[in-house]
Structure formats: structure tokens, C-alpha cells
């Protein structure tokens, strides 16, 4: 997965296929696609009905002959054909025609740090199906660090946490490389699931999938802290009767419910720090932790990490697009390569 900046400069477009959203950066045009990684298919005819935001709004609201699918799971393409069809529709005819005019189309893609060869191959096959003659793979951790402005080329320790929908990646970087990293199979979806299970067990209420995020936002005034509104009103379906019902949810109980998956992230940070060289850990005490990814915006998550680690915690300006912006900066040649000339004997 090691690729040089010179090879990336020859690429024409870059793709960040995430479990939650798909983003495409075209050289010279910038970010052209930022849509949910969702597609709706007619199972009778096999026709693709909708992709992106419109398909996501159809989740849980379709007749039995329409299936809403997610071709990407945990940063890995699980359905290559559907991922290709989704990307074609997201790009649109105009962008695809412009890319097809390239003599030898090259693409770059973000992949998780510990992606196995099969996962890497699935990503490559997806982009080859779009016409790419060559595909370069870039570690998501490196791309996100570049995208949020970290000086990755310096001999200085810096920690980055990529908070994704299906997983969280923690790494310590120095001299443009990953010193140590850990992948935790806990992300924004695990937090959503914890909230849904809490309401089902404690209130016998089934929560619509579209209502999980508003419930998280209801905690935004107090986040994971003890201040703020004591209760919030939630609408859902009664488990026993199936009728619509409204309940007053104790926000402190919701905070306790989502502590369990977030504690797993703290354990992952501890594993990384235990195997990290002491000099780099000392740097982290001053530099702190940089959080990127859509789940980094969970209210109070940064404060929780700050209290648990005792280190400064920062959230990137636009944490959700850091990875694709970072790989885009590499395509545009805005990143200077680190040169380590050997000393003369």
C-alpha cells in the first residue's frame, strides 16, 4: 500500500469509499461527489432506482420489491458490481465523459490501515470497472493527516483518530509514516445501535433509523457531560402493540448506554500508546490528538478523550472530508515529498 507522491501526481481522480459516505475528488475540479454510500434496487428487474441521499431516505420506507443496499462495509467493498453502478450514477455523465477522455486513466483510493489483500483487490476492481488503467492505494490514516493539515513529514510524534461509521482507526505518525496503529471495530454505527437497543430494552420502543441522529443531537447541549436537559422527547413504535408512541427519554441513561462502545476507543488508544516509543509519547503531551471522520462530531466525544488521556484533543475543521481532501492535495502536487539524502562517507 506504499505509494510515492510522484505516482499520485499522475492520477486523475481519487475515491474515498466509506461505509457511510462516498467521496470523489477530480484533479483540477476538486470534490465533485459527497453522497451516502447507498443504492436502491428493483429486485424484479434489477434496475437501479436511486443512489446517494435519495436512496438513504428510502431506507425502511420501501415496498418488498425495492431493496436498499450498502455496497461498502467497514471501508471494504463487499459488492463490487453494485459499487461500480453506484459510482457511475454519482459521478454523472459529464464527469465520466471528461475522465474517459484521459489517455491512460489513473485513480487513487483510500483504504483502511489493516486492509487485507482481498479488500485491497476489491477496491482496485471497483475502480478498474470505471475505466481506470491503474489504481494507487493510499492509507486512510496518512490521507486524513494530510487533509487536516498535520505536518506529517516532521520528525515529531502526532496522533490521529479516524472516527468512521463502522470502525475507528488510531495511529501515531512521524516522518511521514505510521509508527504504530490500531483498528477498533467500533464506530458511529455502534453508537447508533447502542441507543436503539437502550430504547428497546428500557422503553419497549423501536426507534426509526432516521431518528437516531436527532437523538444524538438532542445531547449536543451537554454532550457526554452531566449538564443540560434532563429528558428529551422521542417518537417511535411500541414493541408490543405496534402503535406510534412518544416517550420522555432520560438523557443521562442514553449517555451511559453509549459509553460502552466509546470505552473501546479508549482501550485502543491505550494499546497504541503502550507500544509507542517514549519520545513520541512525550511529543503527544504537547501536540495532542487530532480527531477526523464524521463520528468525531459526536457531542462530547472530544471532551471524554481529553479527560481520559490528559492530552489536548482537537477536531479538524471539516473532519468528515479530511481523507479525500488529503489525497486530493497529493494529486494536485500541493504536498512536497520528504527527502532524506544519504550522508557521504
Coordinates of C-alpha atoms in Angstrom, one line a residue:
X1 CA 0.0 0.0 0.0
X2 CA 3.1 2.2 -0.1
X3 CA 2.8 4.7 -3.0
X4 CA 5.0 7.6 -3.9
X5 CA 3.8 11.2 -4.2
X6 CA 5.2 11.1 -7.8
X7 CA 2.8 8.3 -8.7
X8 CA -0.1 10.1 -7.1
X9 CA 0.5 13.2 -9.1
X10 CA -0.1 11.2 -12.2
X11 CA -3.6 10.1 -11.0
X12 CA -6.6 11.9 -12.4
X13 CA -9.2 11.3 -9.7
X14 CA -9.4 9.9 -6.2
X15 CA -12.1 8.0 -4.3
X16 CA -12.9 7.6 -0.6
X17 CA -15.3 4.7 -0.4
X18 CA -16.6 4.8 3.2
X19 CA -19.2 2.7 4.9
X20 CA -21.3 5.9 5.4
X21 CA -20.4 8.2 2.5
X22 CA -18.6 8.0 -0.8
X23 CA -16.5 11.0 -1.9
X24 CA -14.8 11.6 -5.2
X25 CA -12.1 14.2 -5.9
X26 CA -11.3 15.0 -9.5
X27 CA -7.9 16.6 -10.3
X28 CA -8.5 20.3 -11.3
X29 CA -12.2 20.2 -10.3
X30 CA -12.0 19.4 -6.5
X31 CA -14.6 17.5 -4.6
X32 CA -17.3 16.5 -7.0
X33 CA -19.2 13.8 -5.1
X34 CA -20.1 13.6 -1.4
X35 CA -23.1 11.3 -1.0
X36 CA -24.2 8.4 1.2
X37 CA -22.9 5.0 0.1
X38 CA -26.4 3.7 -0.5
X39 CA -28.2 2.4 -3.6
X40 CA -31.9 1.3 -4.1
X41 CA -32.5 -1.6 -6.5
X42 CA -35.7 -3.0 -8.0
X43 CA -35.4 -6.8 -7.3
X44 CA -37.8 -7.7 -10.0
X45 CA -36.0 -6.0 -12.9
X46 CA -32.5 -5.4 -11.4
X47 CA -32.8 -1.8 -12.3
X48 CA -31.0 0.8 -10.1
X49 CA -33.7 3.2 -8.8
X50 CA -31.7 5.7 -6.7
X51 CA -28.3 6.3 -5.2
X52 CA -26.9 8.6 -2.5
X53 CA -29.2 10.8 -0.4
X54 CA -32.4 9.9 -2.1
X55 CA -31.7 6.2 -1.7
X56 CA -30.9 6.8 2.0
X57 CA -34.2 8.5 2.6
X58 CA -35.9 5.4 1.2
X59 CA -34.4 3.2 4.0
X60 CA -37.2 1.5 5.9
X61 CA -39.9 3.0 3.6
X62 CA -39.8 0.8 0.5
X63 CA -42.2 -1.9 -0.7
X64 CA -40.9 -5.5 -0.7
X65 CA -39.6 -5.4 -4.3
X66 CA -37.3 -2.5 -3.7
X67 CA -34.1 -3.3 -1.7
X68 CA -31.8 -0.6 -0.2
X69 CA -28.2 -1.9 -0.2
X70 CA -24.9 -0.6 1.0
X71 CA -22.1 -2.0 -1.2
X72 CA -19.4 -0.8 1.2
X73 CA -19.0 -2.1 4.7
X74 CA -16.2 -1.1 7.2
X75 CA -14.3 0.6 4.4
X76 CA -14.3 -2.5 2.3
X77 CA -16.2 -3.1 -0.9
X78 CA -18.5 -6.1 -0.4
X79 CA -20.4 -5.8 -3.6
X80 CA -18.1 -4.8 -6.5
X81 CA -20.8 -4.6 -9.2
X82 CA -23.2 -2.5 -7.1
X83 CA -20.3 -0.2 -6.0
X84 CA -19.4 0.4 -9.7
X85 CA -23.0 1.1 -10.6
X86 CA -23.4 3.5 -7.6
X87 CA -20.2 5.4 -8.5
X88 CA -21.3 5.7 -12.2
X89 CA -24.5 7.4 -11.2
X90 CA -22.9 9.5 -8.5
X91 CA -20.3 10.8 -11.0
X92 CA -22.8 11.7 -13.7
X93 CA -22.4 11.6 -17.4
X94 CA -20.5 14.8 -17.7
X95 CA -17.7 13.9 -15.3
X96 CA -17.4 10.4 -16.6
X97 CA -17.0 11.6 -20.2
X98 CA -14.3 14.0 -19.1
X99 CA -12.5 11.2 -17.3
X100 CA -12.8 8.8 -20.3
X101 CA -11.0 11.4 -22.5
X102 CA -7.8 10.8 -20.5
X103 CA -5.3 8.8 -22.5
X104 CA -4.4 6.5 -19.6
X105 CA -6.8 7.0 -16.7
X106 CA -5.2 6.6 -13.3
X107 CA -7.1 6.6 -10.0
X108 CA -6.2 6.7 -6.3
X109 CA -8.3 5.3 -3.4
X110 CA -8.2 5.4 0.4
X111 CA -8.0 2.1 2.1
X112 CA -8.0 1.2 5.9
X113 CA -4.6 0.7 7.5
X114 CA -5.0 -3.0 8.1
X115 CA -6.9 -3.8 4.9
X116 CA -6.2 -7.4 3.7
X117 CA -5.2 -8.2 0.1
X118 CA -8.8 -9.2 -0.7
X119 CA -10.2 -5.9 0.4
X120 CA -7.5 -4.0 -1.5
X121 CA -8.3 -6.1 -4.6
X122 CA -12.0 -5.3 -4.3
X123 CA -11.3 -1.6 -4.2
X124 CA -9.0 -1.9 -7.3
X125 CA -11.5 -3.9 -9.2
X126 CA -14.2 -1.4 -8.5
X127 CA -12.2 1.5 -10.0
X128 CA -10.9 -0.6 -12.9
X129 CA -14.6 -1.2 -13.7
X130 CA -14.9 2.6 -14.1
X131 CA -12.2 2.7 -16.7
X132 CA -9.0 3.2 -14.6
X133 CA -6.0 1.6 -16.1
X134 CA -4.0 1.9 -12.8
X135 CA -5.1 2.3 -9.2
X136 CA -2.9 3.6 -6.4
X137 CA -3.9 2.8 -2.8
X138 CA -3.3 5.3 0.0
X139 CA -3.6 4.6 3.7
X140 CA -6.6 6.4 5.1
X141 CA -4.6 7.5 8.2
X142 CA -2.0 9.2 6.0
X143 CA -4.5 10.9 3.8
X144 CA -6.6 12.1 6.7
X145 CA -3.5 13.5 8.4
X146 CA -2.5 15.4 5.3
X147 CA -6.1 16.6 4.8
X148 CA -6.4 18.1 8.3
X149 CA -3.1 20.0 7.9
X150 CA -0.8 17.9 10.2
X151 CA 2.9 18.3 9.4
X152 CA 3.3 14.6 8.8
X153 CA 6.8 15.0 7.3
X154 CA 8.4 16.3 10.5
X155 CA 10.3 14.1 13.0
X156 CA 7.6 14.7 15.6
X157 CA 5.0 12.4 17.1
X158 CA 1.4 13.2 16.3
X159 CA -1.7 11.1 17.0
X160 CA -4.7 10.9 14.7
X161 CA -8.0 9.2 15.3
X162 CA -10.2 8.5 12.2
X163 CA -13.7 8.0 13.6
X164 CA -15.6 6.2 10.9
X165 CA -19.1 4.7 10.7
X166 CA -18.0 1.1 11.1
X167 CA -14.6 1.4 12.7
X168 CA -12.2 3.7 14.4
X169 CA -8.5 3.9 13.5
X170 CA -5.9 5.2 15.9
X171 CA -2.3 5.9 14.8
X172 CA 0.9 7.7 15.8
X173 CA 2.7 9.3 12.9
X174 CA 6.2 10.6 12.4
X175 CA 8.4 11.3 9.4
X176 CA 5.5 10.8 7.0
X177 CA 4.9 7.2 8.1
X178 CA 2.8 5.3 10.6
X179 CA 4.8 4.3 13.7
X180 CA 2.1 2.3 15.3
X181 CA -1.7 1.9 14.7
X182 CA -4.7 0.1 15.9
X183 CA -8.1 -0.5 14.4
X184 CA -11.2 -0.8 16.7
X185 CA -14.3 -2.3 15.3
X186 CA -16.4 0.4 16.9
X187 CA -17.7 3.5 15.0
X188 CA -20.8 5.7 14.6
X189 CA -23.0 2.7 13.8
X190 CA -22.1 1.0 17.1
X191 CA -23.2 4.2 18.9
X192 CA -26.5 4.2 17.0
X193 CA -27.0 0.6 17.8
X194 CA -26.4 1.2 21.5
X195 CA -29.1 3.9 21.5
X196 CA -31.6 1.7 19.6
X197 CA -31.0 -1.2 22.0
X198 CA -31.3 1.0 25.1
X199 CA -34.7 2.3 23.9
X200 CA -35.9 -1.1 23.0
X201 CA -35.0 -2.7 26.4
X202 CA -35.8 0.2 28.7
X203 CA -38.8 1.8 27.0
X204 CA -40.0 -1.0 24.7
X205 CA -39.8 1.4 21.8
X206 CA -38.5 0.7 18.3
X207 CA -36.7 3.8 17.0
X208 CA -36.8 4.6 13.3
X209 CA -33.3 4.6 11.8
X210 CA -33.7 8.2 10.8
X211 CA -34.3 9.2 14.4
X212 CA -31.0 8.1 15.9
X213 CA -29.1 11.1 14.7
X214 CA -31.6 13.6 16.1
X215 CA -31.4 11.9 19.4
X216 CA -27.7 12.3 19.4
X217 CA -28.1 16.0 18.5
X218 CA -30.5 16.3 21.5
X219 CA -27.4 15.7 23.6
X220 CA -25.4 18.4 21.8
X221 CA -26.1 21.0 24.5
X222 CA -24.4 18.8 27.1
X223 CA -22.7 16.1 25.1
X224 CA -21.4 13.3 27.3
X225 CA -21.3 15.6 30.3
X226 CA -23.8 15.8 33.1
X227 CA -25.1 19.3 32.3
X228 CA -28.0 20.1 30.1
X229 CA -31.6 18.9 29.6
X230 CA -32.6 16.0 31.8
X231 CA -35.1 14.5 29.3
X232 CA -35.9 14.7 25.7
X233 CA -39.0 13.6 23.7
X234 CA -38.6 10.7 21.3
X235 CA -41.2 9.2 18.9
X236 CA -41.2 5.6 17.8
X237 CA -43.2 2.4 17.6
X238 CA -44.3 0.4 20.6
X239 CA -42.8 -3.1 20.6
X240 CA -45.9 -4.9 21.9
X241 CA -48.7 -3.1 20.1
X242 CA -47.0 -1.7 17.0
X243 CA -48.7 1.7 17.6
X244 CA -46.9 5.0 17.4
X245 CA -45.8 6.2 20.9
X246 CA -43.9 9.1 22.4
X247 CA -41.7 8.7 25.5
X248 CA -39.6 11.0 27.6
X249 CA -36.0 9.6 27.5
X250 CA -33.6 10.3 30.3
X251 CA -30.5 11.8 28.6
X252 CA -28.2 10.5 31.4
X253 CA -29.3 7.0 30.7
X254 CA -28.6 7.5 27.0
X255 CA -25.1 8.8 27.9
X256 CA -24.5 5.6 29.9
X257 CA -25.7 3.5 27.0
X258 CA -23.2 5.0 24.5
X259 CA -20.3 4.9 27.0
X260 CA -19.7 1.2 26.3
X261 CA -18.7 1.5 22.6
X262 CA -16.8 4.7 23.3
X263 CA -14.8 2.9 26.0
X264 CA -13.5 0.5 23.4
X265 CA -11.9 3.5 21.6
X266 CA -10.1 4.5 24.8
X267 CA -8.8 0.9 25.1
X268 CA -7.4 1.2 21.5
X269 CA -5.7 4.5 22.3
X270 CA -4.1 2.8 25.3
X271 CA -2.8 -0.1 23.2
X272 CA -1.2 2.4 20.7
X273 CA 0.5 4.4 23.5
X274 CA 1.9 1.3 25.2
X275 CA 3.8 0.2 22.1
X276 CA 4.8 3.7 21.0
X277 CA 8.4 4.9 21.7
X278 CA 8.6 7.2 24.8
X279 CA 10.0 10.1 22.8
X280 CA 6.9 10.2 20.6
X281 CA 4.6 9.9 23.6
X282 CA 6.3 12.9 25.1
X283 CA 5.6 14.8 21.9
X284 CA 1.9 13.9 22.1
X285 CA 1.6 15.5 25.5
X286 CA 2.3 18.9 23.8
X287 CA 0.8 18.3 20.3
X288 CA -2.2 16.3 21.4
X289 CA -4.7 14.2 19.4
X290 CA -6.3 15.2 16.1
X291 CA -9.8 13.7 15.5
X292 CA -11.2 13.3 12.0
X293 CA -14.1 11.5 10.5
X294 CA -17.8 12.0 10.7
X295 CA -18.2 10.4 14.1
X296 CA -15.7 12.8 15.6
X297 CA -18.6 15.3 15.7
X298 CA -20.4 13.2 18.3
X299 CA -21.2 15.7 21.1
X300 CA -18.8 15.5 24.0
X301 CA -16.6 12.8 22.5
X302 CA -13.5 15.0 22.4
X303 CA -14.0 16.1 26.0
X304 CA -14.3 12.5 27.0
X305 CA -10.9 11.7 25.3
X306 CA -9.4 14.8 26.9
X307 CA -10.3 13.7 30.4
X308 CA -9.3 10.1 29.9
X309 CA -5.9 10.8 28.3
X310 CA -4.9 14.1 29.8
X311 CA -3.8 15.3 26.4
X312 CA -5.1 18.1 24.2
X313 CA -7.8 16.9 21.8
X314 CA -8.6 18.8 18.6
X315 CA -11.3 18.3 16.0
X316 CA -10.4 19.1 12.4
X317 CA -12.2 22.0 10.7
X318 CA -14.0 19.7 8.4
X319 CA -13.4 16.2 9.9
X320 CA -15.7 14.4 7.5
X321 CA -13.8 15.2 4.3
X322 CA -10.2 15.2 5.6
X323 CA -9.3 11.9 3.9
X324 CA -10.5 12.8 0.5
X325 CA -9.1 16.3 0.7
X326 CA -5.7 14.9 1.8
X327 CA -5.5 12.5 -1.1
X328 CA -6.7 15.4 -3.4
X329 CA -3.8 17.6 -2.2
X330 CA -1.4 14.8 -3.1
X331 CA -3.0 14.5 -6.6
X332 CA -2.6 18.3 -7.1
X333 CA 1.0 18.2 -6.0
X334 CA 0.5 20.5 -3.0
X335 CA 2.5 18.2 -0.8
X336 CA 6.2 18.3 -1.0
X337 CA 8.0 14.9 -0.7
X338 CA 10.3 14.3 2.3
X339 CA 13.9 14.0 1.1
X340 CA 16.4 12.2 3.2
X341 CA 19.7 12.3 1.4
X342 CA 22.3 9.7 2.5
X343 CA 25.3 11.2 4.1
X344 CA 28.6 11.0 2.1
X345 CA 31.1 8.5 3.5

